[in-house]
Each structure stands twice: as structure tokens, then as C-alpha cells.
mmCIF file of C-alpha atoms in Angstrom:
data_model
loop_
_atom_site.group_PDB
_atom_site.id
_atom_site.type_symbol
_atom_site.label_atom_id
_atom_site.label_comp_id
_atom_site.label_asym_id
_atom_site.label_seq_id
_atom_site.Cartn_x
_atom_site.Cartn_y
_atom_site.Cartn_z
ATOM 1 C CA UNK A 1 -0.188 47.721 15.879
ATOM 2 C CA UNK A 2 1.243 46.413 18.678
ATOM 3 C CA UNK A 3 4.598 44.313 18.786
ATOM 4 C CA UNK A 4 2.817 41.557 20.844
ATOM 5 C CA UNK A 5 0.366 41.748 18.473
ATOM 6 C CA UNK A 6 2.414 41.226 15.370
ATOM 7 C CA UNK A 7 4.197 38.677 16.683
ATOM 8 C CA UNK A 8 1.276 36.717 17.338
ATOM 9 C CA UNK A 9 -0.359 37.298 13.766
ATOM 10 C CA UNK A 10 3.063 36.692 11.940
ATOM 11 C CA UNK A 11 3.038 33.285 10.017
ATOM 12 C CA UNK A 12 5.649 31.203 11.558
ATOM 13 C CA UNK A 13 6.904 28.332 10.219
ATOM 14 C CA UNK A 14 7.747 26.353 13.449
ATOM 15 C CA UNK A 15 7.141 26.852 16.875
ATOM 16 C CA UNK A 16 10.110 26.036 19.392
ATOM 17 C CA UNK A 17 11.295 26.872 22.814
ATOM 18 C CA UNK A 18 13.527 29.618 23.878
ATOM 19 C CA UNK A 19 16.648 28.007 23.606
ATOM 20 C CA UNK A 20 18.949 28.306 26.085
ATOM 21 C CA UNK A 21 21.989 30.665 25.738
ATOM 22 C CA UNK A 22 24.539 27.802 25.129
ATOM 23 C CA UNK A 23 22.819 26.528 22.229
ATOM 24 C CA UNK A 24 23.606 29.535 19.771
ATOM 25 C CA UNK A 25 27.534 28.529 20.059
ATOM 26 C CA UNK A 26 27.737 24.906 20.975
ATOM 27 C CA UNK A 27 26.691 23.105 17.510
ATOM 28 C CA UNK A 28 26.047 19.757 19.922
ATOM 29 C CA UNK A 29 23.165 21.779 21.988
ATOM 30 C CA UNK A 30 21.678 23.495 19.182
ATOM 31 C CA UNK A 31 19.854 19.947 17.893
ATOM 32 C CA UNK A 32 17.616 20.201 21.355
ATOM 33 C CA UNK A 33 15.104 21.985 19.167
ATOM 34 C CA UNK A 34 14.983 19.282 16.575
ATOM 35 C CA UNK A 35 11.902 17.272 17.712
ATOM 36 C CA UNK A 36 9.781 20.177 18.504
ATOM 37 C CA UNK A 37 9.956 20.479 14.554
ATOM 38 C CA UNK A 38 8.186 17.343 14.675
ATOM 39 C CA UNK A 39 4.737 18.964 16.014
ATOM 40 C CA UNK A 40 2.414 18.868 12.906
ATOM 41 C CA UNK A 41 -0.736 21.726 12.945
ATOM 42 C CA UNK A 42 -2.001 20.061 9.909
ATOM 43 C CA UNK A 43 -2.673 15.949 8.252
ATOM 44 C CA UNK A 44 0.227 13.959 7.638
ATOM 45 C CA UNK A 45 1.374 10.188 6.403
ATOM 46 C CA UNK A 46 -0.347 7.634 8.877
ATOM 47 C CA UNK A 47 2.682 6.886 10.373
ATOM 48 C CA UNK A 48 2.341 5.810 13.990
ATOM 49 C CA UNK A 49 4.908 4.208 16.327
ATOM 50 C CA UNK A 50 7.159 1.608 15.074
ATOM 51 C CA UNK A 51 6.644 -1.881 15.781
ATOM 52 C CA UNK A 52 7.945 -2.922 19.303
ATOM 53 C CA UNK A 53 9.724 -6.146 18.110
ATOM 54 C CA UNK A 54 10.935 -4.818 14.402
ATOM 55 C CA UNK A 55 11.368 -7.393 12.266
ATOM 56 C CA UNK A 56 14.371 -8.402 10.199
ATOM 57 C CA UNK A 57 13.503 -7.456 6.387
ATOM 58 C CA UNK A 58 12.219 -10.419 4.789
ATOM 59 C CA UNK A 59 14.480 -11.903 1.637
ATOM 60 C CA UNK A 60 14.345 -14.691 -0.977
ATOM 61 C CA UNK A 61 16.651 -16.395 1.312
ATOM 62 C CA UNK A 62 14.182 -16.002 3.852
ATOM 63 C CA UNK A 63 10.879 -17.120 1.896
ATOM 64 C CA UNK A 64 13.841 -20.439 1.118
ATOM 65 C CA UNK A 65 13.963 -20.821 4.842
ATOM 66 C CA UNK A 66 10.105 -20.726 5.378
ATOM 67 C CA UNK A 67 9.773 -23.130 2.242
ATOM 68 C CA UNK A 68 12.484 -25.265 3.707
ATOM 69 C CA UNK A 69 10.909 -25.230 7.099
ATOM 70 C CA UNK A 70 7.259 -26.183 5.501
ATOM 71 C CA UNK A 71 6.325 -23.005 7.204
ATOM 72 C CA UNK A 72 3.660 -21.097 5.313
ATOM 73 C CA UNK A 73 4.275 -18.116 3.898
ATOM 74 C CA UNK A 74 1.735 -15.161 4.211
ATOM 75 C CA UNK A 75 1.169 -12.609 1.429
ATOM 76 C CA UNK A 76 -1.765 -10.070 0.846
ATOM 77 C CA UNK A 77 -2.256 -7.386 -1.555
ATOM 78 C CA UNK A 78 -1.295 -3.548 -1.248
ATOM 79 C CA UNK A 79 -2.025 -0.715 -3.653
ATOM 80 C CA UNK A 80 -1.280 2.406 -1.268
ATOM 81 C CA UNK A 81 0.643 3.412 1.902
ATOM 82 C CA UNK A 82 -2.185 3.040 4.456
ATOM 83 C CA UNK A 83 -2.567 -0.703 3.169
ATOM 84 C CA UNK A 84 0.826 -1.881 2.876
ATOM 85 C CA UNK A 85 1.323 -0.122 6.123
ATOM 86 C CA UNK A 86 -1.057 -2.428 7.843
ATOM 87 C CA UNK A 87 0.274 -5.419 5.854
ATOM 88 C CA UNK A 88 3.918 -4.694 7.169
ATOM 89 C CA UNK A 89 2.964 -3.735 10.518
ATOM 90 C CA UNK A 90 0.712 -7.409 10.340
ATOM 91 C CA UNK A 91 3.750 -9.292 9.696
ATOM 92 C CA UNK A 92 2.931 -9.720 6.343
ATOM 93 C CA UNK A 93 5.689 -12.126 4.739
ATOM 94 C CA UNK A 94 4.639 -10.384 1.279
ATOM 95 C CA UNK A 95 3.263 -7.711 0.076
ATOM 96 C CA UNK A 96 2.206 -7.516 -3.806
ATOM 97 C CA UNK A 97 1.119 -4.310 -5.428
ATOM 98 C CA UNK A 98 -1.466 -6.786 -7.743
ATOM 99 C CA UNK A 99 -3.228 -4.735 -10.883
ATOM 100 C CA UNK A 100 -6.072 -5.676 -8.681
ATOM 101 C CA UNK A 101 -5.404 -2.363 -7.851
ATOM 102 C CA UNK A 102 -7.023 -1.671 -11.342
ATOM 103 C CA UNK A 103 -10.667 -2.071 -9.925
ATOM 104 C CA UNK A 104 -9.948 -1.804 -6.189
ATOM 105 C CA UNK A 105 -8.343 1.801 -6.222
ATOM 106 C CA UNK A 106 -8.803 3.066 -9.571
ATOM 107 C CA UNK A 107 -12.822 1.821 -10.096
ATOM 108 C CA UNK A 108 -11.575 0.201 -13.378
ATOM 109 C CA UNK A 109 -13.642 -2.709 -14.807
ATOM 110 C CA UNK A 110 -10.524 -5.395 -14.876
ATOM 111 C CA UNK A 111 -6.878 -5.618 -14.727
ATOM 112 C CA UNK A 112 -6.506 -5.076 -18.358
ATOM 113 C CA UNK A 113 -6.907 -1.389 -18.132
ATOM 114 C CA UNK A 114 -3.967 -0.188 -15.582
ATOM 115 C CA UNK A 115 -0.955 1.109 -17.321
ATOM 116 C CA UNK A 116 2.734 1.081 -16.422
ATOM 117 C CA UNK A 117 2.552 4.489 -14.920
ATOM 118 C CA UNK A 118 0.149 3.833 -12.816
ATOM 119 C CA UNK A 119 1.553 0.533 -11.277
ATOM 120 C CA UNK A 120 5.029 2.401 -10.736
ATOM 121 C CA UNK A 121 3.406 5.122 -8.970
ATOM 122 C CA UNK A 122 1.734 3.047 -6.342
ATOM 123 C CA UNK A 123 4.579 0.495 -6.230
ATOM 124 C CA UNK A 124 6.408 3.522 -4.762
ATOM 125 C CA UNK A 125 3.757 4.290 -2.465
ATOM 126 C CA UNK A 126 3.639 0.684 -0.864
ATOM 127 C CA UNK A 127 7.589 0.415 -1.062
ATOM 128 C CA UNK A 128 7.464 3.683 0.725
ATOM 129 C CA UNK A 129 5.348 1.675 4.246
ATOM 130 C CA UNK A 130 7.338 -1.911 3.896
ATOM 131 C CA UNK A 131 10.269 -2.242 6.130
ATOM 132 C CA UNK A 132 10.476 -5.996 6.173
ATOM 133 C CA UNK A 133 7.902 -7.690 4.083
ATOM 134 C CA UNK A 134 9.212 -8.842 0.908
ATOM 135 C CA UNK A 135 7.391 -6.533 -2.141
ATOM 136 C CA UNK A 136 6.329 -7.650 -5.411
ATOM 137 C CA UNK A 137 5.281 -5.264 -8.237
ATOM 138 C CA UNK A 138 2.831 -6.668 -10.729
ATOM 139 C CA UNK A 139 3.352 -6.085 -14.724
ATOM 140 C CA UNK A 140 0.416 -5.041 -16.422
ATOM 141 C CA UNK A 141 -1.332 -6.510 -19.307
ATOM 142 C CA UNK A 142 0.902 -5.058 -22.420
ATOM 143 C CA UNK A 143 4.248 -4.685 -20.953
ATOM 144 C CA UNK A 144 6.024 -7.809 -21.155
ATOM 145 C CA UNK A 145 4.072 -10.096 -23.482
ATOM 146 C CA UNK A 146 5.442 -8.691 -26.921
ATOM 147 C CA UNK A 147 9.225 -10.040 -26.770
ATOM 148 C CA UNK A 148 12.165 -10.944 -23.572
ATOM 149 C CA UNK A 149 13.733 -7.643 -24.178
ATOM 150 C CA UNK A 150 10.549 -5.905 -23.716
ATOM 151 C CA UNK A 151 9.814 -7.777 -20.261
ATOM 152 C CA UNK A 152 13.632 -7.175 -18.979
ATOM 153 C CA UNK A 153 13.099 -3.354 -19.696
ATOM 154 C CA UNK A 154 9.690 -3.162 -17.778
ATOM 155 C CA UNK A 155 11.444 -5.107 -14.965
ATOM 156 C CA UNK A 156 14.004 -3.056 -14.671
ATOM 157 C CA UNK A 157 11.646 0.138 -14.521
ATOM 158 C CA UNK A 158 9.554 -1.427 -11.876
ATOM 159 C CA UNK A 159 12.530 -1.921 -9.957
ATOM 160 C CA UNK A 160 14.281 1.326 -10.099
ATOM 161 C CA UNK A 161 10.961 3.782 -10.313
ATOM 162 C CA UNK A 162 8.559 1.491 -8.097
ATOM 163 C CA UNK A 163 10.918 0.348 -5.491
ATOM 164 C CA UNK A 164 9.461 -2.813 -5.501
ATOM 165 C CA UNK A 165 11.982 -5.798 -4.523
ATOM 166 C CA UNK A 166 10.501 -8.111 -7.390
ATOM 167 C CA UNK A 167 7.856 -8.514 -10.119
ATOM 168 C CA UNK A 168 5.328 -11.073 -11.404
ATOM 169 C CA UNK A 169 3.984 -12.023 -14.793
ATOM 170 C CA UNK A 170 1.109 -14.565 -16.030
ATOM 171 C CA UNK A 171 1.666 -16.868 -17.842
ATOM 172 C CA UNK A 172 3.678 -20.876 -18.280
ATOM 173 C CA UNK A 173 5.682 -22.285 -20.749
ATOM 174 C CA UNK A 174 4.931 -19.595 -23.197
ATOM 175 C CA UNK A 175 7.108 -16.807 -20.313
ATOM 176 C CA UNK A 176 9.650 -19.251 -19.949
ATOM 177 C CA UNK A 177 12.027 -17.343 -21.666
ATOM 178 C CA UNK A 178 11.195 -14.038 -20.317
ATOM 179 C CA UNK A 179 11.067 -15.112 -17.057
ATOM 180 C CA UNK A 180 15.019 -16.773 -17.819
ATOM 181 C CA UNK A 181 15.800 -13.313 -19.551
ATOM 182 C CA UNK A 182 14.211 -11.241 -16.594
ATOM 183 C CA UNK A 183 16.086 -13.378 -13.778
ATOM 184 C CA UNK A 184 19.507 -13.085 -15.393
ATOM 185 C CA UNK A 185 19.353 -9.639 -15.131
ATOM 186 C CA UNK A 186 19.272 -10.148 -11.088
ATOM 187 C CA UNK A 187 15.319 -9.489 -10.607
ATOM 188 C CA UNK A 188 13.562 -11.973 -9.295
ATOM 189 C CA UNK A 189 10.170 -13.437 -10.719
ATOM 190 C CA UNK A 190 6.919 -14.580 -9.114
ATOM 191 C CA UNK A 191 4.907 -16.119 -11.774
ATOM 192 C CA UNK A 192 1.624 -16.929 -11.960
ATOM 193 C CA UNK A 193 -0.211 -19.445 -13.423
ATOM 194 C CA UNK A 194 -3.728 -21.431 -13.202
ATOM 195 C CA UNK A 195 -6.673 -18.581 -13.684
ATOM 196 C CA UNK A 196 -4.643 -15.844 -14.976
ATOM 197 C CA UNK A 197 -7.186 -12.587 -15.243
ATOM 198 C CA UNK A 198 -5.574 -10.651 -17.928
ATOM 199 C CA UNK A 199 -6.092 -13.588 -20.238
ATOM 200 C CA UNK A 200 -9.618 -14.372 -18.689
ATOM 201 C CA UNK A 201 -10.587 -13.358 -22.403
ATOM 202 C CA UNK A 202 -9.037 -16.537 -23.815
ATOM 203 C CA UNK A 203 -9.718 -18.438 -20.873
ATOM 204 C CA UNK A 204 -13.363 -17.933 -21.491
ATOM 205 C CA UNK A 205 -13.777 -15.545 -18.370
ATOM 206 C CA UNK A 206 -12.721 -16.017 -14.981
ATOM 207 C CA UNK A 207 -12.620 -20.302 -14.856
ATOM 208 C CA UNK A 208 -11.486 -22.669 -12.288
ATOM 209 C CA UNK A 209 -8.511 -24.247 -14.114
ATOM 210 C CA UNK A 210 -6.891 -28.062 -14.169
ATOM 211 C CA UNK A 211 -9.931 -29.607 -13.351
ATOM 212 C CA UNK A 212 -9.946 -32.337 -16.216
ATOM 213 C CA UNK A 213 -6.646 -34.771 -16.416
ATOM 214 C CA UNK A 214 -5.305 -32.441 -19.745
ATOM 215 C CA UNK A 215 -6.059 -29.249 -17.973
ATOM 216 C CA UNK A 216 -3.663 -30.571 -14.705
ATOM 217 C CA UNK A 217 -1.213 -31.987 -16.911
ATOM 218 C CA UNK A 218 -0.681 -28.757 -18.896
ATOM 219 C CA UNK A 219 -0.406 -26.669 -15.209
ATOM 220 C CA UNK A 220 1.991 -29.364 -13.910
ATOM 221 C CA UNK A 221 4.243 -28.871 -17.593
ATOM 222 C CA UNK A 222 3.841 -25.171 -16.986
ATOM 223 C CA UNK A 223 4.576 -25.155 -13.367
ATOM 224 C CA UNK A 224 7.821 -26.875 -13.717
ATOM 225 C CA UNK A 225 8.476 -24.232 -16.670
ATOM 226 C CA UNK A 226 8.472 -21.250 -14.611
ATOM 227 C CA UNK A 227 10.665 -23.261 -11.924
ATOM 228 C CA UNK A 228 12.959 -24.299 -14.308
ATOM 229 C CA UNK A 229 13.183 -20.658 -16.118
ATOM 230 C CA UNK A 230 14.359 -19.331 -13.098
ATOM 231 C CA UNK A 231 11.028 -18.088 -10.728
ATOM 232 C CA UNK A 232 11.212 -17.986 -6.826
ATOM 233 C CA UNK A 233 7.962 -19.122 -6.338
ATOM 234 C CA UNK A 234 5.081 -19.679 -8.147
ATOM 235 C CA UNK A 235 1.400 -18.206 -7.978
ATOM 236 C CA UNK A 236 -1.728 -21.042 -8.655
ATOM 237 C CA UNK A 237 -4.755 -19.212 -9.050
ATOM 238 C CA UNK A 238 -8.279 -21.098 -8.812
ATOM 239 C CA UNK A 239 -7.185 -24.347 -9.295
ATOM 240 C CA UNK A 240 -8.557 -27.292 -7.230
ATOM 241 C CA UNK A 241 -6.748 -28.150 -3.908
ATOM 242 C CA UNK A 242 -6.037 -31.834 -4.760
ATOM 243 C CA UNK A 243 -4.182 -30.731 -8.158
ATOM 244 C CA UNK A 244 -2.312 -27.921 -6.160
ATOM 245 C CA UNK A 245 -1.496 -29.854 -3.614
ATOM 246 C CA UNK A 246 0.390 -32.204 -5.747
ATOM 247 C CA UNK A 247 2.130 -29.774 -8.238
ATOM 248 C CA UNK A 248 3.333 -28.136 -4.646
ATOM 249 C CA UNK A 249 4.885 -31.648 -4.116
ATOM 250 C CA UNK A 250 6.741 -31.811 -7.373
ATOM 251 C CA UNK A 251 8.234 -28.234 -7.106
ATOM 252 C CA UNK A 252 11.430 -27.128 -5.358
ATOM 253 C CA UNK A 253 9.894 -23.509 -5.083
ATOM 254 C CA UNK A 254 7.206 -22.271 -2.814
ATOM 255 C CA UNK A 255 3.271 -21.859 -4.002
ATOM 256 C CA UNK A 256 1.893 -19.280 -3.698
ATOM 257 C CA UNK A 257 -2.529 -20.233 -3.649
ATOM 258 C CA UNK A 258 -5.208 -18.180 -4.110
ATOM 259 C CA UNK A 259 -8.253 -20.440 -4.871
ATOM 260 C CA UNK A 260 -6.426 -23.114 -4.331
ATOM 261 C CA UNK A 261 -6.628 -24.872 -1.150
ATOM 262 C CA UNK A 262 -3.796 -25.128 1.448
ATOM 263 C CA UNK A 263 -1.816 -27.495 0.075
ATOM 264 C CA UNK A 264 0.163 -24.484 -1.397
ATOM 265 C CA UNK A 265 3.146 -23.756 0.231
ATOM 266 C CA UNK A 266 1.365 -20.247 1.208
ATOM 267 C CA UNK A 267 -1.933 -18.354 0.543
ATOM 268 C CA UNK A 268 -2.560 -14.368 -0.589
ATOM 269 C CA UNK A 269 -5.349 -12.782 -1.049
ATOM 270 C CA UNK A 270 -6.857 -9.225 -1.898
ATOM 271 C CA UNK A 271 -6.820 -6.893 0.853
ATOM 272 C CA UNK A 272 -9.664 -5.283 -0.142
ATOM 273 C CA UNK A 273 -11.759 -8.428 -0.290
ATOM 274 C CA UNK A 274 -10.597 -10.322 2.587
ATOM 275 C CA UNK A 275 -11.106 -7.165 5.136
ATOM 276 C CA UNK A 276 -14.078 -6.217 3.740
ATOM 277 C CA UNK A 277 -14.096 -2.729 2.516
ATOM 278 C CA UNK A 278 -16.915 -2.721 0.305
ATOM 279 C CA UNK A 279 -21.005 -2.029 0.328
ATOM 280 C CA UNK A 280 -23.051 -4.475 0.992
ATOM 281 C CA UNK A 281 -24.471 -6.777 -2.282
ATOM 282 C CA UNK A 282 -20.558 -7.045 -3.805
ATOM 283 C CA UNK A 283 -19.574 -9.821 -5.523
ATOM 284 C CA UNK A 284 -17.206 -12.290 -3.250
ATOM 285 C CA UNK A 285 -15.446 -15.499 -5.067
ATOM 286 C CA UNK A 286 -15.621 -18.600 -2.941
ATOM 287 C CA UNK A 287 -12.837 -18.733 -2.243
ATOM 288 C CA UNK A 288 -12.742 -15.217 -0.072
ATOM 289 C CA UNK A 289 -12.871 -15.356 3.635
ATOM 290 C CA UNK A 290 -14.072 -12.177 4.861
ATOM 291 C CA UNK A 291 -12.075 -11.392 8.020
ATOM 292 C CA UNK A 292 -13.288 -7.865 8.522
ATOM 293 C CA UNK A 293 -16.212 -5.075 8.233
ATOM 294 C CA UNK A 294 -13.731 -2.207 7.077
ATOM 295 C CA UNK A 295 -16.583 -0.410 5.281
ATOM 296 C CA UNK A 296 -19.249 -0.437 8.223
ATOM 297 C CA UNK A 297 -16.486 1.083 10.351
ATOM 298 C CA UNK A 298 -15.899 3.694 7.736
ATOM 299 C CA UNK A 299 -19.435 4.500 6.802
ATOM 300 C CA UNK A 300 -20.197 4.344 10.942
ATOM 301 C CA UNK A 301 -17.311 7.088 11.666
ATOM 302 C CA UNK A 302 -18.158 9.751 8.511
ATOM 303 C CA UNK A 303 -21.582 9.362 9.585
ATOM 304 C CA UNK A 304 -21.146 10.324 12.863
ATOM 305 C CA UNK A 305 -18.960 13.308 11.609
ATOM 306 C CA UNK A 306 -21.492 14.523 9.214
ATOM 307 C CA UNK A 307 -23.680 14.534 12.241
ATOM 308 C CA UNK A 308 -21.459 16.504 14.346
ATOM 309 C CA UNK A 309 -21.035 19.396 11.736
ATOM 310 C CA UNK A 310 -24.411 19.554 11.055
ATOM 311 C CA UNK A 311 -25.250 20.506 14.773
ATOM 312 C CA UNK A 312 -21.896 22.383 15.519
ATOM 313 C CA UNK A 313 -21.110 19.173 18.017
ATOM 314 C CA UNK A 314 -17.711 19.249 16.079
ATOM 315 C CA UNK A 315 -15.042 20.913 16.476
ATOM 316 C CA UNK A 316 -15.762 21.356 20.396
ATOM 317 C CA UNK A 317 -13.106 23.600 22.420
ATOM 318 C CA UNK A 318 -11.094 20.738 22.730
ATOM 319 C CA UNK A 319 -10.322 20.257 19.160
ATOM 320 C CA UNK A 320 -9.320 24.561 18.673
ATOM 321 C CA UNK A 321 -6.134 26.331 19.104
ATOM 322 C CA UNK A 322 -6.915 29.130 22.243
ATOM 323 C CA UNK A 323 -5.587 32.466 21.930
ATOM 324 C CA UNK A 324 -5.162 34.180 25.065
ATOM 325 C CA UNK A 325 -7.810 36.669 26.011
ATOM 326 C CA UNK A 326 -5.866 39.952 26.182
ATOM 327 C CA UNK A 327 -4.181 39.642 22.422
ATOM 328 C CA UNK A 328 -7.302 38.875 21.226
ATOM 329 C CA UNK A 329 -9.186 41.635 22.528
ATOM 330 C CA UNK A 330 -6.446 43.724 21.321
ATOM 331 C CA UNK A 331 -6.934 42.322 17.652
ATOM 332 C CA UNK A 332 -10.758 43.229 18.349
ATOM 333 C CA UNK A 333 -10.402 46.992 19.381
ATOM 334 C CA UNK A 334 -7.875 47.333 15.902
ATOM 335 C CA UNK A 335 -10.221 45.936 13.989
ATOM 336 C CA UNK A 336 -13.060 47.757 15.091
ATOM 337 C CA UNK A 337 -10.824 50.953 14.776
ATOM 338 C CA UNK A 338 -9.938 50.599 10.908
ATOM 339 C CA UNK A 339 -13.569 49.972 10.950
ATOM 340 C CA UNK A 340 -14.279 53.099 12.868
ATOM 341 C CA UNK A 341 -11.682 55.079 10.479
ATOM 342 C CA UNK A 342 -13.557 53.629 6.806
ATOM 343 C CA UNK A 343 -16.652 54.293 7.890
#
């Protein structure tokens, strides 16, 4: 076989340039070949350009500011890289890996079935595409309810394994002191109260709350429980805009509302839900505002590939790697020769 030949067959790690004859002894000139390393022949991490205006990363001193400044704050759910890619590169204030991720990325039936390992995993994944926004790792159902020290040692592991700048828990007065025993270990807590799902067992199933005097009363006693335990802000979930528009009046820490009007001091929602990447006939709450057609996109483009394949449209010559005429017809006669030679 020939040399030319060979050295076109040979697997080859990287492709670069003849470098010129400086390079080999000048350590300074041999990094010219660094970016052709970049080139990728294969798929990769979505990873475009970065942002022309990068932003500052976002802090809890920074959510104070925006709190301070009546400015509302923006947060939206993540549970991979391509999602809390787009969240970041958004200009997403937050970004929380929910255990919404439960049904939207794992097809499970509610948040009650995601474990620890599987929040920590794609914490790391979103904390891997969020440069600025502030992240928030959620703890699942069974890792923080049984006693303080359990809740500080889950904290810490979502922390350290998932990356994730802070966590959240359900619950009011009842987490008080596990939110105070979580916080004093330096991690700060988003907690959540109102409709919390992975007690919509107790709560009778998923239930506007604080919508009789009592109801309120008890959300304003456990809103000021979490604020006084130590949380930076505080999640109201399906609760009616009048009553969270006044317990965001007697806080001195931002709201966080979903469901809940905007009197909240600022609104997330599900990213799945909100830009619509789902089939047609899926459930919606009412308080969802659709802002996109994700999954008609989706379903339009694999369509059109399927298509393509079927009639050979795709890959045209422009989507092929050429090999120039003369090596190839020199790989054709030695193939046909060891053909020649077996027969």
C-alpha cells in the first residue's frame, strides 16, 4: 500500500497545519495549533458564542438589591444543560433545578418519586450552563423532613456534588428549625410555602391555598417563620394574589410567586410549561402562560428529517467529507486487487 495511501486511512486524532519550523523550539509559537484542536468531526455540548454583554454573576446580595430596588426578580426552572443554557443566556435572575424535573425529564407521575441521586446529577448539569444566574437545587421528598441534622447533610451534598449555589425545602413553621440549622452552616434557603406538591397528599391534592381568613393567617405565621429562620426569599405557590400581595408587604425578603399574582416580589415558572414543549391535549394550570410552541418546532424539524432519509434528500454533498479523486481510486484498484488475489 501506498504511503499516501496510509496516511490518509490512518486514524488521526486531530488534524492541524504544518507548523512552521520555529514552532518545534520556541514553546511561545508552538500554541498556534491550539484552536485548530477545537474543530469537532462529531456532536458536542450546545455551546455557542458567549453572550456579547456578559453579565456579572448574580448573588444574594444582588437578588437584596433587586428586592431593595422593587425590581422583579425573574426565575424559571432548569433540569439539563440545554435548558439552563437558555435560561442563563435569557438573563434569567434564577435558575432552580425544581423535582419538577421528576415528571418533566424523567416521565415520573409526581415529585415524590425523584431521589437524591438523581437531583445531584442534573444539578451538576444545569450548574455546568449558568455563569451568572443565581442556582437553586431542590430537596426531594425524603431527604430533609426526618430531623435538622438530616436536612444540613443533604444541603451540604447538594452543594458540593450538584454545584448548585443554594437549596429549597417545603414547608413553614414546622422547617423552621431546619431551615435555621441549614443557614448556619453558610447555605442559603429558598423555602416554599402555600401549595407545596410533595405534601399535595395531605393537602388533599394539588389546592389553591389561604383562601379562607384561617388558611391566610396560617401562610402569613408561616411566612414570617421561614423569614425569621433564616430564608433569602420565600416561594408562595397557588395562593390568591390579594393574600400574596400582602404577606409580600409584611416580609423583608423577596417572593418568589407561582400562582400567585404579581404582587410577589418576582414570578417562576416551569420551563417546560411556559415554552410549551409538550403534545397537544396536556394539562396546563391557570396560572401558565404559554409563551412558546417548542414541541411543534421539534416535531416540524424530525419530521422533515425523517423525510429526507427516507428519499436520500439527506445527507446531500454538502453535508460529506470529500476525498480527493486520485487516493480514492487508489483505495479502489487495492481493494479490487485483494479481491482479485481471494478469489
Amino acid at each position: 500500500m501506498s504511503r499516501a495511501l496510509w496516511n490518509t486511512l490512518r486514524p488521526s486524532s486531530r488534524i492541524a497545519p504544518r507548523c512552521p519550523p520555529l514552532c518545534s523550539s520556541s514553546p511561545r509559537l508552538s500554541h498556534a495549533v491550539l484552536p485548530v484542536a477545537r474543530v469537532r468531526w462529531s456532536s458536542h455540548s450546545p455551546l455557542g458564542a458567549a453572550p456579547a454583554n456578559a453579565r456579572k454573576p448574580i448573588t444574594i446580595s444582588s437578588l437584596q438589591t433587586l428586592y431593595r430596588k422593587n425590581e422583579p426578580i425573574t426565575m424559571i426552572t432548569a433540569h439539563d444543560f440545554p435548558s439552563a443554557h437558555v435560561a442563563d443566556h435569557a438573563g434569567m435572575d434564577m435558575v432552580l433545578v425544581g423535582d419538577s424535573l421528576a415528571m418533566v425529564a424523567l416521565g415520573m407521575e409526581d415529585t415524590s418519586e425523584v431521589l437524591m441521586e438523581e437531583m445531584i446529577l442534573h444539578c451538576r448539569s444545569v450548574a455546568r450552563a449558568t455563569k451568572a444566574a443565581f442556582t437553586v437545587g431542590d430537596l426531594p421528598m425524603g431527604t430533609y423532613e426526618i430531623a435538622p441534622e438530616q436536612a444540613l447533610e443533604s444541603a451540604i451534598r447538594m452543594i458540593k456534588e450538584g454545584r448548585v449555589k443554594s437549596v429549597k425545602l417545603e414547608g413553614g413553621k414546622e422547617m423552621a428549625p431546619t431551615i435555621s440549622k441549614i443557614t448556619s452552616a453558610g447555605i442559603p434557603v429558598l423555602a416554599h410555602i402555600g401549595l407545596t406538591p410533595q405534601r399535595q397528599n395531605s393537602l388533599g391534592g394539588f389546592r389553591v391555598q389561604g383562601k379562607s381568613t384561617a388558611s391566610a393567617l396560617r401562610l402569613l405565621g408561616d411566612a414570617f417563620a421561614v423569614q425569621d429562620a433564616g430564608a433569602f426569599a420565600v416561594v408562595l405557590e397557588a395562593v390568591p394574589a390579594e393574600v400574596a400581595a400582602l404577606v409580600t408587604k409584611k416580609l423583608s425578603i423577596p417572593t418568589i410567586g407561582i400562582g400567585a399574582g404579581n404582587g410577589c416580589s418576582g414570578q417562576v415558572l416551569v420551563q417546560v410549561d411556559m415554552s410549551g414543549y409538550f403534545p397537544p391535549g396536556r394539562f396546563l394550570p391557570k396560572f401558565v402562560k404559554q409563551y412558546g410552541d417548542v414541541w411543534s418546532e421539534s416535531m416540524r424539524a424530525v419530521q422533515a428529517y425523517k423525510k429526507e432519509v427516507k428519499s436520500r434528500a439527506y445527507p446531500a454533498p454538502e453535508h460529506t467529507y470529500p476525498m480527493p479523486k486520485e487516493e480514492f481510486f487508489e483505495f479502489e484498484r487495492l481493494v479490487e486487487e485483494k479481491r482479485m488475489r481471494t478469489e
